[in-house]
PDB file of N, CA and C in Angstrom:
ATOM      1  N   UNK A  14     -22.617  -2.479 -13.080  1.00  0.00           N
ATOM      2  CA  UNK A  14     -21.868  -3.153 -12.043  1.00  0.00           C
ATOM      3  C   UNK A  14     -22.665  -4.354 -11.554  1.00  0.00           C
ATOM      4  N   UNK A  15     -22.012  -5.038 -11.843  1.00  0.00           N
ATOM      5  CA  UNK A  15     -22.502  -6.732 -11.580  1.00  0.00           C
ATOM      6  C   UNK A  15     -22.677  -7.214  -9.947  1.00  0.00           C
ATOM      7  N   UNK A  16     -23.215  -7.209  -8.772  1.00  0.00           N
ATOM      8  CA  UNK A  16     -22.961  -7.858  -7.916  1.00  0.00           C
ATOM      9  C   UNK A  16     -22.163  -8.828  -7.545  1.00  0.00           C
ATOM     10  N   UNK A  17     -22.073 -10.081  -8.347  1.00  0.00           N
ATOM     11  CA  UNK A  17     -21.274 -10.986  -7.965  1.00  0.00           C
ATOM     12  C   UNK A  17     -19.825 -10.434  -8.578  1.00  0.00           C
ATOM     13  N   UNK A  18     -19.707  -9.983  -9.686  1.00  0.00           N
ATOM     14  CA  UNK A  18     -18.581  -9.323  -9.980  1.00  0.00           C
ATOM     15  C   UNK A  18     -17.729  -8.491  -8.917  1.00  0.00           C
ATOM     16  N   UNK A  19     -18.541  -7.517  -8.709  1.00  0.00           N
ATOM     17  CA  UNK A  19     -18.035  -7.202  -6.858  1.00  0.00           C
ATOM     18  C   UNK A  19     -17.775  -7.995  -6.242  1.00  0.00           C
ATOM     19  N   UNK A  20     -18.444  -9.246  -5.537  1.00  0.00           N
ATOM     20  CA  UNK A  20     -17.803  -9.435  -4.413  1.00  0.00           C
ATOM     21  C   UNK A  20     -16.560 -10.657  -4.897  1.00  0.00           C
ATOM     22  N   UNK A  21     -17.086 -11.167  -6.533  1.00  0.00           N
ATOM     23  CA  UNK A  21     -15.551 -11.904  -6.590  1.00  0.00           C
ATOM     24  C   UNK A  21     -14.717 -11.071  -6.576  1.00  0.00           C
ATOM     25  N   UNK A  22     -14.230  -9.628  -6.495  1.00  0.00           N
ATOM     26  CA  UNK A  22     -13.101  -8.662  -6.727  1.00  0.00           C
ATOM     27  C   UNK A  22     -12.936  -8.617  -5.047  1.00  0.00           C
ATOM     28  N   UNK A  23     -13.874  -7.979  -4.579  1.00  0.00           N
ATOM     29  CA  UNK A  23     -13.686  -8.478  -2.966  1.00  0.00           C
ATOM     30  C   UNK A  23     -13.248  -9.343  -1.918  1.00  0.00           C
ATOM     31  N   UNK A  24     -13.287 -10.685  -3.149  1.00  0.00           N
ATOM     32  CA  UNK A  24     -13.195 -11.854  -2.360  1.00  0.00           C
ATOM     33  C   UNK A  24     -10.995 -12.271  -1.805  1.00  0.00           C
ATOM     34  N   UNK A  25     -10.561 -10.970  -1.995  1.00  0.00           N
ATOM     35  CA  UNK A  25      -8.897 -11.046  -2.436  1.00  0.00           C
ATOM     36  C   UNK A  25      -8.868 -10.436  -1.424  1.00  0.00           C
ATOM     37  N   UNK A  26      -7.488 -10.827  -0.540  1.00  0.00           N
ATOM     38  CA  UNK A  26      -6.948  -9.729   0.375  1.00  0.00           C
ATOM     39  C   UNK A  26      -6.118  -8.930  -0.046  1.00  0.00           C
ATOM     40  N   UNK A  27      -5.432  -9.036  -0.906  1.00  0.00           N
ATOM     41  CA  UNK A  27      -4.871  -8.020  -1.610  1.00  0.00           C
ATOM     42  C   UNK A  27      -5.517  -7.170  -2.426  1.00  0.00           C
ATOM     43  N   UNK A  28      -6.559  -7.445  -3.035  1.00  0.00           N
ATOM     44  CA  UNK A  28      -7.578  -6.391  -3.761  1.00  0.00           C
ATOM     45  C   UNK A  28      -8.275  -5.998  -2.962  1.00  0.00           C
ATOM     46  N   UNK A  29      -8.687  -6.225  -1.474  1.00  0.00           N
ATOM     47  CA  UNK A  29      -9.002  -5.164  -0.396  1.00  0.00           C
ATOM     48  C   UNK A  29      -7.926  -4.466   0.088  1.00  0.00           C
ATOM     49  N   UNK A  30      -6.719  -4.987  -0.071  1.00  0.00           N
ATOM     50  CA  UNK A  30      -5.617  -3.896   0.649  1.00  0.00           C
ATOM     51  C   UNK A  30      -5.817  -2.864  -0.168  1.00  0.00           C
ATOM     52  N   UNK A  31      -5.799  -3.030  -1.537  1.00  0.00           N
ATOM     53  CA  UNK A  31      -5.436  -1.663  -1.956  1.00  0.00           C
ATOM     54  C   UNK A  31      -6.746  -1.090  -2.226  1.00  0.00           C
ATOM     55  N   UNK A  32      -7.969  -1.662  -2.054  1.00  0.00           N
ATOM     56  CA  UNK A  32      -9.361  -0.534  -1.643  1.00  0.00           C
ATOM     57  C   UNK A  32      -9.014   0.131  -0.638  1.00  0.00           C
ATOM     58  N   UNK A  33      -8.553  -0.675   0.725  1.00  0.00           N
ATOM     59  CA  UNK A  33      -8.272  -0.092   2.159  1.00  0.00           C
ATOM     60  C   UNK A  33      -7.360   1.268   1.716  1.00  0.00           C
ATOM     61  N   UNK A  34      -6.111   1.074   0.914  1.00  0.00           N
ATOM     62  CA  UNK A  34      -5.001   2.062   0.503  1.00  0.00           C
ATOM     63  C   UNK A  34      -5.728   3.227  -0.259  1.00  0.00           C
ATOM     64  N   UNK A  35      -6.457   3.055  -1.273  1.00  0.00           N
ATOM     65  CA  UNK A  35      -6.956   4.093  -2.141  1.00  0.00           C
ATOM     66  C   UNK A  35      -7.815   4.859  -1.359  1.00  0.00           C
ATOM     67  N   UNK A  36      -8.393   4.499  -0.557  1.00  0.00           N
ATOM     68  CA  UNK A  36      -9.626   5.162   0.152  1.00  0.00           C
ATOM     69  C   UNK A  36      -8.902   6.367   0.746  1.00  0.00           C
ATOM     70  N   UNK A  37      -7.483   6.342   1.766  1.00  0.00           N
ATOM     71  CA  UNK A  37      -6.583   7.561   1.843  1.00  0.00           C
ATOM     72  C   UNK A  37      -5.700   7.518   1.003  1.00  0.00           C
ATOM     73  N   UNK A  38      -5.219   7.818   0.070  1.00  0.00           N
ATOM     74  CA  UNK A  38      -3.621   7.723  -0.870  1.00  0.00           C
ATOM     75  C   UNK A  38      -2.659   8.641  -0.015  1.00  0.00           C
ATOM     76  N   UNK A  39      -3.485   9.803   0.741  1.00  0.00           N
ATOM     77  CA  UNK A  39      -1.681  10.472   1.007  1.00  0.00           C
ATOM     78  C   UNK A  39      -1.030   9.553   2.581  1.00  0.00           C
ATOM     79  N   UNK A  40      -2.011   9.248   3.220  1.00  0.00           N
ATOM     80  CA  UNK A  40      -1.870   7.988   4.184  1.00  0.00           C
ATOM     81  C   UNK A  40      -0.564   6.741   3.726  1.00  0.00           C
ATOM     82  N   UNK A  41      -1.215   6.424   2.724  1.00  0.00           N
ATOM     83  CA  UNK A  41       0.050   5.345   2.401  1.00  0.00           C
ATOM     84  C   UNK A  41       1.040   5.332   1.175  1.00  0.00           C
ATOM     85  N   UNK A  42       1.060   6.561   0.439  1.00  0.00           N
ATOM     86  CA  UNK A  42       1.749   6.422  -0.470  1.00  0.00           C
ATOM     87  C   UNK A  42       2.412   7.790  -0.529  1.00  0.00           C
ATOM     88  N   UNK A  43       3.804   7.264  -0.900  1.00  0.00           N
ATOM     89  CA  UNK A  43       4.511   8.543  -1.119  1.00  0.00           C
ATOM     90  C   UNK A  43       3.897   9.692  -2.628  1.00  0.00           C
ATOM     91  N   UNK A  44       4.512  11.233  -2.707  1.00  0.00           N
ATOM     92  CA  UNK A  44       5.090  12.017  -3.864  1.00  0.00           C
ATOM     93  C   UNK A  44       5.129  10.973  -4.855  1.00  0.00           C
ATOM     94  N   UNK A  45       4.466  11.383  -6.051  1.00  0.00           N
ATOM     95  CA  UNK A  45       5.309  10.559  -7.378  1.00  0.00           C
ATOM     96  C   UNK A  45       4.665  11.825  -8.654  1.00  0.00           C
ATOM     97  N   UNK A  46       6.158  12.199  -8.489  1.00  0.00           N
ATOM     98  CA  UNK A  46       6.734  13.114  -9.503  1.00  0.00           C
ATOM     99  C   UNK A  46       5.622  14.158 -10.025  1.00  0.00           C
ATOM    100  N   UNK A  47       4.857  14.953  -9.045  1.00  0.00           N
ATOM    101  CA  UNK A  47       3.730  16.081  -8.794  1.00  0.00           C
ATOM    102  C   UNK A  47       2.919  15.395 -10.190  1.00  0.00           C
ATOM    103  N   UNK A  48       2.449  14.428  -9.676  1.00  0.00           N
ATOM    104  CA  UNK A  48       1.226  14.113 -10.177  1.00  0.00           C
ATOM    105  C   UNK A  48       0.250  13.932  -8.759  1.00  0.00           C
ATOM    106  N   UNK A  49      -0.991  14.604  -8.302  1.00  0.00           N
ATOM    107  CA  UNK A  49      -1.647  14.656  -7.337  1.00  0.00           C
ATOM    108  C   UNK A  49      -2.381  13.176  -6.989  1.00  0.00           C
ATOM    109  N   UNK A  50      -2.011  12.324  -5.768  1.00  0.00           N
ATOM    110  CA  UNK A  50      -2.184  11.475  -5.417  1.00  0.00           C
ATOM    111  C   UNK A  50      -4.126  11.790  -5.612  1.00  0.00           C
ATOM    112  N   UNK A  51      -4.746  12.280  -4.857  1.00  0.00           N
ATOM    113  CA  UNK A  51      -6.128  12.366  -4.659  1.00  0.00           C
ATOM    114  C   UNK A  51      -7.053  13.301  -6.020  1.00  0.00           C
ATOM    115  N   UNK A  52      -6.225  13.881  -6.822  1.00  0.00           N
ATOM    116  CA  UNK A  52      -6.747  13.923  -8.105  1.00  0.00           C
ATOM    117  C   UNK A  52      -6.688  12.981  -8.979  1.00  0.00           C
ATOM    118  N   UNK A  53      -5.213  12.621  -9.347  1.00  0.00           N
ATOM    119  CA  UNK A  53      -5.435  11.899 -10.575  1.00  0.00           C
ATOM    120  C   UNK A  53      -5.416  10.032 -10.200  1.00  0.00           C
ATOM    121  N   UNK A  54      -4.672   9.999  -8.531  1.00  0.00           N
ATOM    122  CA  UNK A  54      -4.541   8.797  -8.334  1.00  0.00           C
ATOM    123  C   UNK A  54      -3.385   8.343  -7.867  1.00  0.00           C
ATOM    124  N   UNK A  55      -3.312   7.062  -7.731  1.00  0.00           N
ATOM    125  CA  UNK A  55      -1.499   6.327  -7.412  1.00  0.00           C
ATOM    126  C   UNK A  55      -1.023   5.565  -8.199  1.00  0.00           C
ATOM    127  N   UNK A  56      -0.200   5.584  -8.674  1.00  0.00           N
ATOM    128  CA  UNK A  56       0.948   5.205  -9.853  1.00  0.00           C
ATOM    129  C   UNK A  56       0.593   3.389  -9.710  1.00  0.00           C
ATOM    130  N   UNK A  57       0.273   2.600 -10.618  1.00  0.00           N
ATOM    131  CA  UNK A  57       0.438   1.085 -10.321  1.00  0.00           C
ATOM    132  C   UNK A  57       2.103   0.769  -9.672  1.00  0.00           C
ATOM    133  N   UNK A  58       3.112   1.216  -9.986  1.00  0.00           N
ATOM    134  CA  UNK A  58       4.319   0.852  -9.664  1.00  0.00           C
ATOM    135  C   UNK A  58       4.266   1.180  -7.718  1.00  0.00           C
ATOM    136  N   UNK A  59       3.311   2.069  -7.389  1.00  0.00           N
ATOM    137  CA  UNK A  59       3.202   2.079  -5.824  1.00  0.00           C
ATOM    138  C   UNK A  59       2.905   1.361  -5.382  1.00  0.00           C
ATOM    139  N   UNK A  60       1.832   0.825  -6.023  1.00  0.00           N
ATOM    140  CA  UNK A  60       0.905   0.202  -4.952  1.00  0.00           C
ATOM    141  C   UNK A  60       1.721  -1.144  -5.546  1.00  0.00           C
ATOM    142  N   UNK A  61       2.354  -1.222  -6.413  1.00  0.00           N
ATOM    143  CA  UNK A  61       2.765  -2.683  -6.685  1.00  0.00           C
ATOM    144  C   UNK A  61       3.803  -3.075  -5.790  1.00  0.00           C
ATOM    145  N   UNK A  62       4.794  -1.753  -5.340  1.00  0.00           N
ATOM    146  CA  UNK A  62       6.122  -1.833  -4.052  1.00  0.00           C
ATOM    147  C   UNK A  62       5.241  -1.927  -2.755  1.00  0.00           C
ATOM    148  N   UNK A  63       4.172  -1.682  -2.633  1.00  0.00           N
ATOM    149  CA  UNK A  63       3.322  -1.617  -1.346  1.00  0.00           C
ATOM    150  C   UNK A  63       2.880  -2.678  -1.166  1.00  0.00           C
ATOM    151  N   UNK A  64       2.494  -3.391  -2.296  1.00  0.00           N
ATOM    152  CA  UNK A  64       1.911  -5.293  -2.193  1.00  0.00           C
ATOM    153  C   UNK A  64       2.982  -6.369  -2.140  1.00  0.00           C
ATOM    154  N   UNK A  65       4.360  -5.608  -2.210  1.00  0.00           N
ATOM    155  CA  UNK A  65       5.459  -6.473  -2.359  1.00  0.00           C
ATOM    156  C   UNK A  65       5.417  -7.205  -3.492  1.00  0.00           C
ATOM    157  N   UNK A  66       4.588  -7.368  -4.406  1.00  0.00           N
ATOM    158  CA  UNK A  66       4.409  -8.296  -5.477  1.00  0.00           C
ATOM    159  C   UNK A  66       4.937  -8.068  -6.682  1.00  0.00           C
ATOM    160  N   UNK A  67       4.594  -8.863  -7.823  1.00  0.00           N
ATOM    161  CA  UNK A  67       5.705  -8.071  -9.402  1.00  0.00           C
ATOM    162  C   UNK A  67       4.187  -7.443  -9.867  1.00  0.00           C
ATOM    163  N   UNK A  68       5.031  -6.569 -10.772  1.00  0.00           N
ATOM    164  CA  UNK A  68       4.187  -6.129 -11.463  1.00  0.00           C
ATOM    165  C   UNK A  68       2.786  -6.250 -12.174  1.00  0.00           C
ATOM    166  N   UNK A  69       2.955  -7.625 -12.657  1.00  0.00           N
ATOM    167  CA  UNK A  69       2.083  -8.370 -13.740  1.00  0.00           C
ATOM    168  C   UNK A  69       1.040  -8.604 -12.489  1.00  0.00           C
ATOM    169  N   UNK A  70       1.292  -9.025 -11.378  1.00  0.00           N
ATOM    170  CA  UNK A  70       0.403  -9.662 -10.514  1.00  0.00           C
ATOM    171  C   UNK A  70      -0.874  -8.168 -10.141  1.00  0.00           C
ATOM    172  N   UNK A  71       0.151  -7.768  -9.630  1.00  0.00           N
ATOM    173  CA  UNK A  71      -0.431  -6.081  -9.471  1.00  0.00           C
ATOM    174  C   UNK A  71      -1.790  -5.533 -10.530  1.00  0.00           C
ATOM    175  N   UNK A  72      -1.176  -5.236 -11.677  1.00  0.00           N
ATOM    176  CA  UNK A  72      -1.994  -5.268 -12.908  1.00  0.00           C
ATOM    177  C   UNK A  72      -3.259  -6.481 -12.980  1.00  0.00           C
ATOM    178  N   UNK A  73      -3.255  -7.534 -12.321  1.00  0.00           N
ATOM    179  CA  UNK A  73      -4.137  -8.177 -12.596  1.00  0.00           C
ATOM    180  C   UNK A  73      -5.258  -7.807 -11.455  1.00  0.00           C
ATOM    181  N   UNK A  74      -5.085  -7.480 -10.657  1.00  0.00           N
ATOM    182  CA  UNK A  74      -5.708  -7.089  -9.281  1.00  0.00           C
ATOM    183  C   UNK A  74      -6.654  -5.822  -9.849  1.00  0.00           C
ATOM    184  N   UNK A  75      -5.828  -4.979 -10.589  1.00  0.00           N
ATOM    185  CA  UNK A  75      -6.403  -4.163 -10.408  1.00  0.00           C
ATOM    186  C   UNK A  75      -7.331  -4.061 -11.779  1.00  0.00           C
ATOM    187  N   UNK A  76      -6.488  -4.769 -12.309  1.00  0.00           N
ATOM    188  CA  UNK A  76      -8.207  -4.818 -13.718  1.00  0.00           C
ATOM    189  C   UNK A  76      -8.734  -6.129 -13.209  1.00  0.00           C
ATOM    190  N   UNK A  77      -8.867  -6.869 -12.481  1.00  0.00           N
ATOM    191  CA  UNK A  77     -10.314  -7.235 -11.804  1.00  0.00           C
ATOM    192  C   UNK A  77     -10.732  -6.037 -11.046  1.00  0.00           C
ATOM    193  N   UNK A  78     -10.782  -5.099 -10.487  1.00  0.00           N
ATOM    194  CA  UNK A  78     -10.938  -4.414  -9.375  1.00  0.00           C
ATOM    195  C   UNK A  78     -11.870  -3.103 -10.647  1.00  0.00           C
ATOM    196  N   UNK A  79     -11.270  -3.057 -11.667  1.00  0.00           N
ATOM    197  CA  UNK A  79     -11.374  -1.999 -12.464  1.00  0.00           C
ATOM    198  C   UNK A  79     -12.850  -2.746 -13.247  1.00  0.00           C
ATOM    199  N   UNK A  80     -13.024  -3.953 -13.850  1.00  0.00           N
ATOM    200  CA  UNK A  80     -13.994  -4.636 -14.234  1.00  0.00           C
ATOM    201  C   UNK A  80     -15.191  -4.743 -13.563  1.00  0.00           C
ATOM    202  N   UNK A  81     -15.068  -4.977 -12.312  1.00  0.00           N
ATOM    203  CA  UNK A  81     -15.886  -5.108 -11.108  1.00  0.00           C
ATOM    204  C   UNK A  81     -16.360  -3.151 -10.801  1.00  0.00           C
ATOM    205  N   UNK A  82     -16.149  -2.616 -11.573  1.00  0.00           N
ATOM    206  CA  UNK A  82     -16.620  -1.361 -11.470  1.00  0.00           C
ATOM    207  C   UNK A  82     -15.702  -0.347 -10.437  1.00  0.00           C
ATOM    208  N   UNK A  83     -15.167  -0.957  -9.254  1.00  0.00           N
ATOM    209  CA  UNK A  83     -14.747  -0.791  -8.108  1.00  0.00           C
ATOM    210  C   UNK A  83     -13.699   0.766  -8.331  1.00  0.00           C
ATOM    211  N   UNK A  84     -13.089   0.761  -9.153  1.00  0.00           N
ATOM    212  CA  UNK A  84     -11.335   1.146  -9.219  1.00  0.00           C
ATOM    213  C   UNK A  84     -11.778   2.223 -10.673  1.00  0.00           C
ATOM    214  N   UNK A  85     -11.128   3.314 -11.202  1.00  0.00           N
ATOM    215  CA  UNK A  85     -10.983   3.632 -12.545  1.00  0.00           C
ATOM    216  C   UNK A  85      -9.040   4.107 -12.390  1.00  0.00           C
ATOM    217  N   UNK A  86      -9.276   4.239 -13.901  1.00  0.00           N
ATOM    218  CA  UNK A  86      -7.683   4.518 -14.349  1.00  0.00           C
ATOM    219  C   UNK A  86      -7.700   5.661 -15.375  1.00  0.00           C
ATOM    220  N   UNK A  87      -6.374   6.324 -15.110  1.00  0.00           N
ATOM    221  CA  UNK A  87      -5.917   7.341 -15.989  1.00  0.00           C
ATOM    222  C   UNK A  87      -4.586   7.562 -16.139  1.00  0.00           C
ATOM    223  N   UNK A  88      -4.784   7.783 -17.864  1.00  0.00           N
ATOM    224  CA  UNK A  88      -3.284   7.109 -17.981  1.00  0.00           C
ATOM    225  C   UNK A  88      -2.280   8.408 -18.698  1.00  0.00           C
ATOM    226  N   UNK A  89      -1.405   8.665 -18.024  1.00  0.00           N
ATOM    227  CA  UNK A  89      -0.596  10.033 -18.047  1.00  0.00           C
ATOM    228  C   UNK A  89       0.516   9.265 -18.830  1.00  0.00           C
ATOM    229  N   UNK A  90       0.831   9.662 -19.926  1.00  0.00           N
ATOM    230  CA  UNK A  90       1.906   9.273 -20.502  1.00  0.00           C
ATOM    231  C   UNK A  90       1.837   7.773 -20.553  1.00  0.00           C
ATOM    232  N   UNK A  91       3.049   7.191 -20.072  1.00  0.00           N
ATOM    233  CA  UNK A  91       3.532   5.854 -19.964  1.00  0.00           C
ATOM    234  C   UNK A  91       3.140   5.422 -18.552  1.00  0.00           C
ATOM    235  N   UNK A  92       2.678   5.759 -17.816  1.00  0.00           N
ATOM    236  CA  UNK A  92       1.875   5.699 -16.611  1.00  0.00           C
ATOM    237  C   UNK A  92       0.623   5.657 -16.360  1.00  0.00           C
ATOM    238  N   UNK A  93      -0.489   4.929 -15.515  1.00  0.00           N
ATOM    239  CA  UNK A  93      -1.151   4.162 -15.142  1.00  0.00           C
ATOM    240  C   UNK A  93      -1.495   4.830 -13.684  1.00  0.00           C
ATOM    241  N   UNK A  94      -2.778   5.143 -13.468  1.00  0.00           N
ATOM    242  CA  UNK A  94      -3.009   6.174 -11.799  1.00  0.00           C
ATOM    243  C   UNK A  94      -4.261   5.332 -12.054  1.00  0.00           C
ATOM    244  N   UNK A  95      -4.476   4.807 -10.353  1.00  0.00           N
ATOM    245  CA  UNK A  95      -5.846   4.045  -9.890  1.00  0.00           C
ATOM    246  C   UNK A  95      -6.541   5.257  -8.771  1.00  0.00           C
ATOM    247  N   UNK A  96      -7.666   4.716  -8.904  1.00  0.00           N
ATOM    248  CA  UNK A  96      -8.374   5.884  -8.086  1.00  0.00           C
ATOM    249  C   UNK A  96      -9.685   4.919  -7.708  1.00  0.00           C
ATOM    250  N   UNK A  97     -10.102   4.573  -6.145  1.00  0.00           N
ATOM    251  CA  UNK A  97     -11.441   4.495  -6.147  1.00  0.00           C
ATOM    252  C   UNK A  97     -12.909   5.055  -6.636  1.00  0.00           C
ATOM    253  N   UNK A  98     -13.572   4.300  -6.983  1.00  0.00           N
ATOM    254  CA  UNK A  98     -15.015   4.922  -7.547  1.00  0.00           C
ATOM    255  C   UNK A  98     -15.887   4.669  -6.234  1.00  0.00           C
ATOM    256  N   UNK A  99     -15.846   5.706  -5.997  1.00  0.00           N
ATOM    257  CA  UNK A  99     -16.605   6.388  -4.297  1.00  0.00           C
ATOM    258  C   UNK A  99     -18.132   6.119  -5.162  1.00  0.00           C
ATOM    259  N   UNK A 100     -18.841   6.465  -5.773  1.00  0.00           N
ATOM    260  CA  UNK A 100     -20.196   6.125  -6.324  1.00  0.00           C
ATOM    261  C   UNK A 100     -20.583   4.916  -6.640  1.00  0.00           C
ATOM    262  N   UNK A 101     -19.708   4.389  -7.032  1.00  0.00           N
ATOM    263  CA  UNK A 101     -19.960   2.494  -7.204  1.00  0.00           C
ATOM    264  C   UNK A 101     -19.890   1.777  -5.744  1.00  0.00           C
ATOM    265  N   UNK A 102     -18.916   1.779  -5.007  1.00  0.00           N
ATOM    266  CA  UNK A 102     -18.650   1.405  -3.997  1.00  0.00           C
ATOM    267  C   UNK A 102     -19.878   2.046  -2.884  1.00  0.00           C
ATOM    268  N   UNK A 103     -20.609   3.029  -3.015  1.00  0.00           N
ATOM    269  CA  UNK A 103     -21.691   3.726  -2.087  1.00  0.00           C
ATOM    270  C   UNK A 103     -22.785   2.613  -2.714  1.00  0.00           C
ATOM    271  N   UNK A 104     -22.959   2.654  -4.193  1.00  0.00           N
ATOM    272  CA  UNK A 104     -23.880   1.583  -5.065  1.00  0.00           C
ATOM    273  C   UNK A 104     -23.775   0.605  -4.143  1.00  0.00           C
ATOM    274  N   UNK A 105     -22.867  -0.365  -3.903  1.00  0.00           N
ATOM    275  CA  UNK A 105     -22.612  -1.651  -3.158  1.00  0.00           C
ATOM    276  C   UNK A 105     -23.417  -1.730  -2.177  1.00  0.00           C
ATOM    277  N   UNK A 106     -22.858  -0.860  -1.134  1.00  0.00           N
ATOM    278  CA  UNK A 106     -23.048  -0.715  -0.054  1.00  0.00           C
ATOM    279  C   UNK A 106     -24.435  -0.705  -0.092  1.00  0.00           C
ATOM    280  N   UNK A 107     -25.459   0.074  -0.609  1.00  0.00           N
ATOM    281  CA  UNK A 107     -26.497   0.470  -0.504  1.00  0.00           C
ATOM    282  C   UNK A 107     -27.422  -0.959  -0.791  1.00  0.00           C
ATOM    283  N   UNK A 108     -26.836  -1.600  -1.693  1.00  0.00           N
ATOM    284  CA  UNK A 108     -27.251  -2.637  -2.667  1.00  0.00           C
ATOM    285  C   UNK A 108     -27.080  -3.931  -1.084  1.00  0.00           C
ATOM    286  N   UNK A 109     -26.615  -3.933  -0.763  1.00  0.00           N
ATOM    287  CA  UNK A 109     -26.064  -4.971   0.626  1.00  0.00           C
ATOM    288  C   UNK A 109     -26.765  -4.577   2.018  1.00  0.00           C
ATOM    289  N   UNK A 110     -27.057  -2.899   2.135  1.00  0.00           N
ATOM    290  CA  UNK A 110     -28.321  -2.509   3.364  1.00  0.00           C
ATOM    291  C   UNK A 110     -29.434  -2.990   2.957  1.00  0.00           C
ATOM    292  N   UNK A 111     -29.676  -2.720   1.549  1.00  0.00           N
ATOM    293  CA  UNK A 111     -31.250  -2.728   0.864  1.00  0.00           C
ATOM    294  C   UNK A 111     -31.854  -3.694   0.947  1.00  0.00           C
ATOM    295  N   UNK A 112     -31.064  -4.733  -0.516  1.00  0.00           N
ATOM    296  CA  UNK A 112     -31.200  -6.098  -0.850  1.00  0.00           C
ATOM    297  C   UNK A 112     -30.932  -7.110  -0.128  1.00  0.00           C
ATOM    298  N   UNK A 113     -29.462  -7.019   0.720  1.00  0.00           N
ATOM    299  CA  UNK A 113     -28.901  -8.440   1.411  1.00  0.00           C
ATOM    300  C   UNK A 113     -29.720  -8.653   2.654  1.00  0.00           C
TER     301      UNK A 113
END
């Protein structure tokens, strides 16, 4: 995980909304079809009705977000589940008390 890679993924308000969102999923996102929000994740099509945005835009957010170490994915079928990386994001943090 790259530092500056982080904070260019950071540097988006929409790629912090949906850090802000992932951090609780049952908080802001509905049921989608008993796949477990806080196990496996939230559907890209949620968080994409939650950003108001299209799809494609969505997807790009989140593989910067996913590159930047930030985000992982798992992919159930024809579906796509984001999930924060609580260990990378503690990395950051630590990296910004320590170093910055």
């Amino acid at each position: 995980m790259s530092p500056i890679d982080v904070f260019k993924a950071l540097s988006n308000e929409a790629r912090l909304q949906i850090l802000e969102w992932l951090k609780d999923p049952a908080a802001h996102f509905g049921p989608q079809g008993g796949v477990d929000l806080i196990e496996v994740g939230v559907c890209v099509s949620q968080i994409t009705a939650k950003l108001n945005m299209t799809q494609s835009t969505t997807s790009q957010y989140l593989s910067v977000l996913q590159r930047a170490g930030l985000v992982h994915a798992t992919r159930l079928g024809k579906w796509t589940y984001y999930q924060r990386d609580e260990a990378a994001l503690s990395q950051i943090a630590a990296y910004i008390q320590k170093d910055l």
